[in-house]
Amino acid sequence: AVVSTQSTGVVQCMEKLGYRVGFSLIEKATKDEARVKEDVDIVKYICKDLWNMLFRKQADNLKTNHTGTFVIQDNRFRFLTRVSQSEQYKQRGELYVAFTCGVVKGALANFGLPCSVTAEIDMSPTVKVTLTLQQPPI
Amino acid sequence: MAVCIAVLTKDNCPLYIACDPNEDSLKLHFLVHTSIDVIEEKLNSATAANDPRDLYLGQLYPNEDYRIYGYVTNTKIKIVVIESISNPLKDGDARQLFSKVHGAYIKLVCNPFYSPGSPVTSQPFLSSVASLMRAKTIA
């Protein structure tokens, strides 16, 4: 398990790249779509359409506590299906999820919902992405 | 022929405004600014009789010299087009015009050298908006 400043720098770099990609992707993808109104609809769009665009499958589960926190669960996260499931690679798994977190953050930012995005890998390849909206929905 | 095409960010800051050089640009800028209120009102009206899922907002408000049309994208970018009354656009043409401006904006955002919200200096965007303004009929 390597937790050095070098690896956190890499994670931040990947997130920044993902942010820009997510931002542009949403701009392009929502061009001819009907207007998406509610915050929940926006998050559902992320789970279905954005996940489809990135991984050719939809997210498996979406949970919310109705106060601005959503958890998207993907049981077969594309970037981790080929990684061995032993403990020692869990830390490295973070790097693979960082880009996706950035994409989700950028996508939500372009929809007008600034938020913080974190990911947990309890049991690879299941990944849970947690979105915390900065302004809780009214 | 459009007299003015304006692109506004989600915070209602002008990202890019192009006016016909023969017209009074200050007046056109002012009209764009006043149309922001009308757009916000249309977006927030809960009892929208017209299709609330549509991105195109149609004619915003009547004015003796100009017709003003609005369009809001899913990412809260507002596009305002002002036409002179002597040459009004048909509904289908207006939608196509907005679609093309939206397309030019998307290409601008996808450019990794452009950071969103900063002043626009991209040549392809500027020239495609300029040609849309000059076009008498939208192909």
Short mmCIF file of C-alpha atoms in Angstrom, two decimals:
data_model
loop_
_atom_site.label_atom_id
_atom_site.label_comp_id
_atom_site.label_asym_id
_atom_site.label_seq_id
_atom_site.Cartn_x
_atom_site.Cartn_y
_atom_site.Cartn_z
CA ALA A 1 0.00 0.00 0.00
CA VAL A 2 1.71 3.12 -1.22
CA VAL A 3 0.30 6.27 0.34
CA SER A 4 2.79 8.90 -0.66
CA THR A 5 2.44 12.48 -1.81
CA GLN A 6 3.34 11.23 -5.24
CA SER A 7 0.26 9.06 -5.43
CA THR A 8 -2.10 11.77 -4.13
CA GLY A 9 -0.67 14.10 -6.78
CA VAL A 10 -1.46 11.50 -9.41
CA VAL A 11 -5.00 11.11 -8.10
CA GLN A 12 -5.57 14.86 -8.24
CA CYS A 13 -4.15 15.04 -11.73
CA MET A 14 -6.47 12.27 -12.93
CA GLU A 15 -9.44 13.98 -11.33
CA LYS A 16 -8.64 17.25 -13.03
CA LEU A 17 -8.39 15.51 -16.40
CA GLY A 18 -11.65 13.71 -15.73
CA TYR A 19 -13.35 16.98 -14.76
CA ARG A 20 -12.63 18.57 -18.11
CA VAL A 21 -13.68 15.44 -19.97
CA GLY A 22 -16.92 15.16 -18.02
CA PHE A 23 -17.69 18.82 -18.59
CA SER A 24 -17.27 18.58 -22.36
CA LEU A 25 -18.98 15.20 -22.61
CA ILE A 26 -22.13 16.51 -20.99
CA GLU A 27 -22.15 19.60 -23.17
CA LYS A 28 -22.04 17.40 -26.25
CA ALA A 29 -24.40 14.69 -25.05
CA THR A 30 -27.23 16.91 -23.84
CA LYS A 31 -27.45 18.86 -27.08
CA ASP A 32 -30.60 17.32 -28.41
CA GLU A 33 -32.00 15.92 -25.21
CA ALA A 34 -35.12 17.25 -23.58
CA ARG A 35 -34.58 19.61 -20.68
CA VAL A 36 -33.46 17.86 -17.49
CA LYS A 37 -35.06 19.58 -14.55
CA GLU A 38 -34.75 18.04 -11.10
CA ASP A 39 -31.51 17.26 -9.27
CA VAL A 40 -32.59 13.64 -8.99
CA ASP A 41 -33.16 13.49 -12.74
CA ILE A 42 -29.69 14.83 -13.28
CA VAL A 43 -28.14 12.14 -11.09
CA LYS A 44 -30.23 9.51 -12.84
CA TYR A 45 -28.94 10.81 -16.15
CA ILE A 46 -25.40 10.30 -14.81
CA CYS A 47 -26.21 6.72 -13.79
CA LYS A 48 -27.85 5.77 -17.02
CA ASP A 49 -26.62 7.80 -19.96
CA LEU A 50 -23.19 8.91 -18.78
CA TRP A 51 -22.30 5.46 -17.47
CA ASN A 52 -23.51 4.00 -20.75
CA MET A 53 -21.30 6.36 -22.70
CA LEU A 54 -18.22 5.60 -20.61
CA PHE A 55 -18.61 1.91 -19.87
CA ARG A 56 -21.31 0.68 -22.26
CA LYS A 57 -23.46 -0.39 -19.35
CA GLN A 58 -25.62 1.44 -16.84
CA ALA A 59 -24.76 1.77 -13.18
CA ASP A 60 -26.24 -1.05 -11.12
CA ASN A 61 -27.63 0.76 -8.13
CA LEU A 62 -28.42 4.29 -6.98
CA LYS A 63 -29.14 5.15 -3.37
CA THR A 64 -29.94 8.49 -1.82
CA ASN A 65 -30.58 9.83 1.63
CA HIS A 66 -32.68 12.66 0.20
CA THR A 67 -30.47 15.30 1.76
CA GLY A 68 -28.10 15.75 -1.12
CA THR A 69 -26.02 12.58 -0.91
CA PHE A 70 -26.19 9.93 -3.61
CA VAL A 71 -24.32 6.65 -3.89
CA ILE A 72 -23.86 5.10 -7.32
CA GLN A 73 -22.86 1.48 -7.26
CA ASP A 74 -21.29 -0.41 -10.11
CA ASN A 75 -20.82 -4.12 -9.50
CA ARG A 76 -18.47 -4.70 -12.38
CA PHE A 77 -16.44 -1.54 -12.72
CA ARG A 78 -14.88 -1.69 -16.15
CA PHE A 79 -11.44 -0.55 -15.18
CA LEU A 80 -11.10 -3.04 -12.35
CA THR A 81 -12.47 -6.24 -13.85
CA ARG A 82 -9.01 -7.32 -14.99
CA VAL A 83 -7.26 -6.41 -11.73
CA SER A 84 -6.61 -9.22 -9.26
CA GLN A 85 -8.92 -9.08 -6.26
CA SER A 86 -6.36 -9.50 -3.51
CA GLU A 87 -5.86 -6.97 -0.71
CA GLN A 88 -2.52 -5.65 -1.86
CA TYR A 89 -3.95 -4.02 -4.97
CA LYS A 90 -6.75 -2.16 -3.23
CA GLN A 91 -4.71 1.04 -2.84
CA ARG A 92 -3.71 0.99 -6.47
CA GLY A 93 -7.34 0.56 -7.41
CA GLU A 94 -7.94 4.15 -6.29
CA LEU A 95 -5.95 5.45 -9.19
CA TYR A 96 -8.24 3.68 -11.62
CA VAL A 97 -11.33 5.19 -10.10
CA ALA A 98 -9.95 8.73 -9.83
CA PHE A 99 -10.53 9.56 -13.47
CA THR A 100 -14.15 8.44 -13.29
CA CYS A 101 -14.71 10.53 -10.17
CA GLY A 102 -13.40 13.52 -12.08
CA VAL A 103 -15.73 12.81 -15.00
CA VAL A 104 -18.75 12.66 -12.70
CA LYS A 105 -17.68 15.85 -10.93
CA GLY A 106 -17.24 17.70 -14.24
CA ALA A 107 -20.54 16.42 -15.55
CA LEU A 108 -22.44 17.60 -12.48
CA ALA A 109 -20.64 20.93 -12.51
CA ASN A 110 -21.79 21.53 -16.06
CA PHE A 111 -25.36 20.73 -15.03
CA GLY A 112 -25.02 23.42 -12.41
CA LEU A 113 -24.67 21.13 -9.37
CA PRO A 114 -21.27 21.59 -7.75
CA CYS A 115 -20.50 18.61 -5.57
CA SER A 116 -17.74 16.53 -4.07
CA VAL A 117 -17.21 13.03 -5.38
CA THR A 118 -15.43 10.19 -3.61
CA ALA A 119 -15.18 6.50 -4.39
CA GLU A 120 -14.85 3.40 -2.26
CA ILE A 121 -13.73 -0.01 -3.31
CA ASP A 122 -14.78 -2.49 -0.66
CA MET A 123 -14.73 -5.55 -2.85
CA SER A 124 -13.24 -5.15 -6.25
CA PRO A 125 -14.72 -4.90 -8.86
CA THR A 126 -17.63 -3.35 -7.00
CA VAL A 127 -17.18 0.39 -6.76
CA LYS A 128 -19.36 2.85 -4.89
CA VAL A 129 -19.18 6.48 -5.97
CA THR A 130 -20.54 8.93 -3.42
CA LEU A 131 -21.79 12.33 -4.57
CA THR A 132 -22.36 15.04 -2.02
CA LEU A 133 -24.18 18.01 -3.48
CA GLN A 134 -22.92 21.22 -2.01
CA GLN A 135 -26.30 22.84 -1.93
CA PRO A 136 -28.77 20.28 -0.68
CA PRO A 137 -31.87 20.14 -2.87
CA ILE A 138 -34.83 22.13 -1.57
CA MET B 1 -30.28 37.82 -41.26
CA ALA B 2 -29.53 38.08 -37.60
CA VAL B 3 -28.62 41.44 -36.20
CA CYS B 4 -27.10 40.04 -33.04
CA ILE B 5 -26.14 36.65 -31.63
CA ALA B 6 -25.27 36.43 -27.94
CA VAL B 7 -24.09 33.51 -25.79
CA LEU B 8 -24.45 33.86 -22.02
CA THR B 9 -23.07 31.58 -19.32
CA LYS B 10 -25.12 30.01 -16.57
CA ASP B 11 -24.42 33.00 -14.31
CA ASN B 12 -25.79 35.30 -17.01
CA CYS B 13 -22.36 36.69 -17.84
CA PRO B 14 -21.91 37.50 -21.51
CA LEU B 15 -19.56 34.96 -23.01
CA TYR B 16 -19.72 36.24 -26.54
CA ILE B 17 -21.87 38.89 -28.24
CA ALA B 18 -21.64 39.55 -31.95
CA CYS B 19 -23.52 42.50 -33.43
CA ASP B 20 -24.05 43.60 -36.97
CA PRO B 21 -21.65 46.54 -37.46
CA ASN B 22 -24.42 48.64 -39.06
CA GLU B 23 -26.47 48.59 -35.89
CA ASP B 24 -26.13 50.34 -32.56
CA SER B 25 -24.29 47.71 -30.52
CA LEU B 26 -25.05 49.37 -27.18
CA LYS B 27 -28.76 49.12 -27.79
CA LEU B 28 -28.42 45.47 -28.81
CA HIS B 29 -26.35 44.68 -25.73
CA PHE B 30 -29.08 46.31 -23.64
CA LEU B 31 -31.78 44.24 -25.34
CA VAL B 32 -29.81 41.06 -24.67
CA HIS B 33 -29.51 42.07 -21.03
CA THR B 34 -33.23 42.70 -20.65
CA SER B 35 -34.04 39.40 -22.31
CA ILE B 36 -32.25 37.56 -19.48
CA ASP B 37 -35.19 38.37 -17.17
CA VAL B 38 -37.68 37.03 -19.65
CA ILE B 39 -35.68 33.83 -20.07
CA GLU B 40 -35.46 33.29 -16.32
CA GLU B 41 -39.18 33.82 -16.03
CA LYS B 42 -39.90 31.29 -18.75
CA LEU B 43 -37.60 28.77 -17.13
CA ASN B 44 -39.16 29.12 -13.72
CA SER B 45 -42.78 29.22 -14.68
CA ALA B 46 -44.11 26.04 -13.17
CA THR B 47 -47.32 26.10 -15.16
CA ALA B 48 -45.65 26.18 -18.56
CA ALA B 49 -48.41 25.64 -21.04
CA ASN B 50 -45.91 25.12 -23.80
CA ASP B 51 -43.63 22.10 -23.74
CA PRO B 52 -41.26 22.66 -20.79
CA ARG B 53 -38.94 19.94 -22.08
CA ASP B 54 -38.07 21.89 -25.21
CA LEU B 55 -34.79 23.77 -25.31
CA TYR B 56 -36.01 26.41 -27.74
CA LEU B 57 -37.96 29.20 -26.02
CA GLY B 58 -39.34 31.02 -29.02
CA GLN B 59 -39.90 34.73 -29.29
CA LEU B 60 -39.18 36.35 -25.96
CA TYR B 61 -40.97 39.67 -26.05
CA PRO B 62 -42.27 42.14 -28.62
CA ASN B 63 -40.28 45.20 -29.58
CA GLU B 64 -41.02 47.73 -32.31
CA ASP B 65 -37.72 47.33 -34.17
CA TYR B 66 -36.56 43.80 -33.41
CA ARG B 67 -37.64 40.25 -32.75
CA ILE B 68 -35.79 38.53 -29.93
CA TYR B 69 -35.54 34.74 -29.67
CA GLY B 70 -34.17 32.68 -26.80
CA TYR B 71 -32.74 29.20 -26.28
CA VAL B 72 -31.38 27.59 -23.13
CA THR B 73 -29.27 24.45 -23.13
CA ASN B 74 -29.32 21.71 -20.52
CA THR B 75 -26.10 23.15 -19.18
CA LYS B 76 -27.77 26.53 -18.53
CA ILE B 77 -26.02 28.31 -21.39
CA LYS B 78 -28.36 30.90 -22.87
CA ILE B 79 -28.33 31.88 -26.52
CA VAL B 80 -30.16 35.02 -27.63
CA VAL B 81 -30.69 35.97 -31.26
CA ILE B 82 -32.00 39.36 -32.33
CA GLU B 83 -33.56 39.81 -35.77
CA SER B 84 -34.63 43.00 -37.41
CA ILE B 85 -38.37 43.26 -37.90
CA SER B 86 -38.03 43.73 -41.64
CA ASN B 87 -36.70 40.22 -42.06
CA PRO B 88 -38.25 37.91 -39.48
CA LEU B 89 -37.16 34.31 -39.12
CA LYS B 90 -39.58 31.45 -39.46
CA ASP B 91 -39.85 29.11 -36.50
CA GLY B 92 -38.03 26.23 -38.21
CA ASP B 93 -35.22 28.51 -39.35
CA ALA B 94 -34.83 29.95 -35.87
CA ARG B 95 -34.52 26.46 -34.36
CA GLN B 96 -31.90 25.53 -36.93
CA LEU B 97 -29.97 28.72 -36.24
CA PHE B 98 -29.93 27.99 -32.50
CA SER B 99 -28.94 24.42 -33.18
CA LYS B 100 -25.96 25.60 -35.21
CA VAL B 101 -24.88 28.17 -32.62
CA HIS B 102 -25.17 25.45 -29.97
CA GLY B 103 -23.07 23.15 -32.14
CA ALA B 104 -20.39 25.82 -32.51
CA TYR B 105 -20.40 26.34 -28.73
CA ILE B 106 -20.02 22.59 -28.12
CA LYS B 107 -17.00 22.48 -30.41
CA LEU B 108 -15.58 25.42 -28.48
CA VAL B 109 -16.02 23.69 -25.10
CA CYS B 110 -14.56 20.41 -26.34
CA ASN B 111 -11.40 22.24 -27.31
CA PRO B 112 -8.97 21.36 -24.50
CA PHE B 113 -7.18 24.68 -24.88
CA TYR B 114 -10.31 26.61 -24.02
CA SER B 115 -11.17 26.94 -20.35
CA PRO B 116 -14.93 27.33 -19.84
CA GLY B 117 -16.04 30.80 -18.88
CA SER B 118 -13.02 32.60 -20.24
CA PRO B 119 -13.24 35.11 -23.13
CA VAL B 120 -13.64 33.47 -26.51
CA THR B 121 -10.77 33.78 -28.92
CA SER B 122 -11.25 30.61 -30.93
CA GLN B 123 -11.18 31.36 -34.65
CA PRO B 124 -13.52 28.54 -35.75
CA PHE B 125 -16.19 29.66 -33.29
CA LEU B 126 -15.92 33.32 -34.26
CA SER B 127 -16.05 32.59 -37.95
CA SER B 128 -18.97 30.16 -37.73
CA VAL B 129 -21.03 32.63 -35.71
CA ALA B 130 -20.12 35.39 -38.16
CA SER B 131 -21.25 33.29 -41.11
CA LEU B 132 -24.50 32.37 -39.34
CA MET B 133 -25.21 36.03 -38.82
CA ARG B 134 -24.65 36.79 -42.46
CA ALA B 135 -26.64 33.84 -43.82
CA LYS B 136 -29.90 34.94 -45.35
CA THR B 137 -31.38 31.48 -45.25
CA ILE B 138 -30.27 28.73 -42.94
CA ALA B 139 -29.18 25.71 -44.97
#
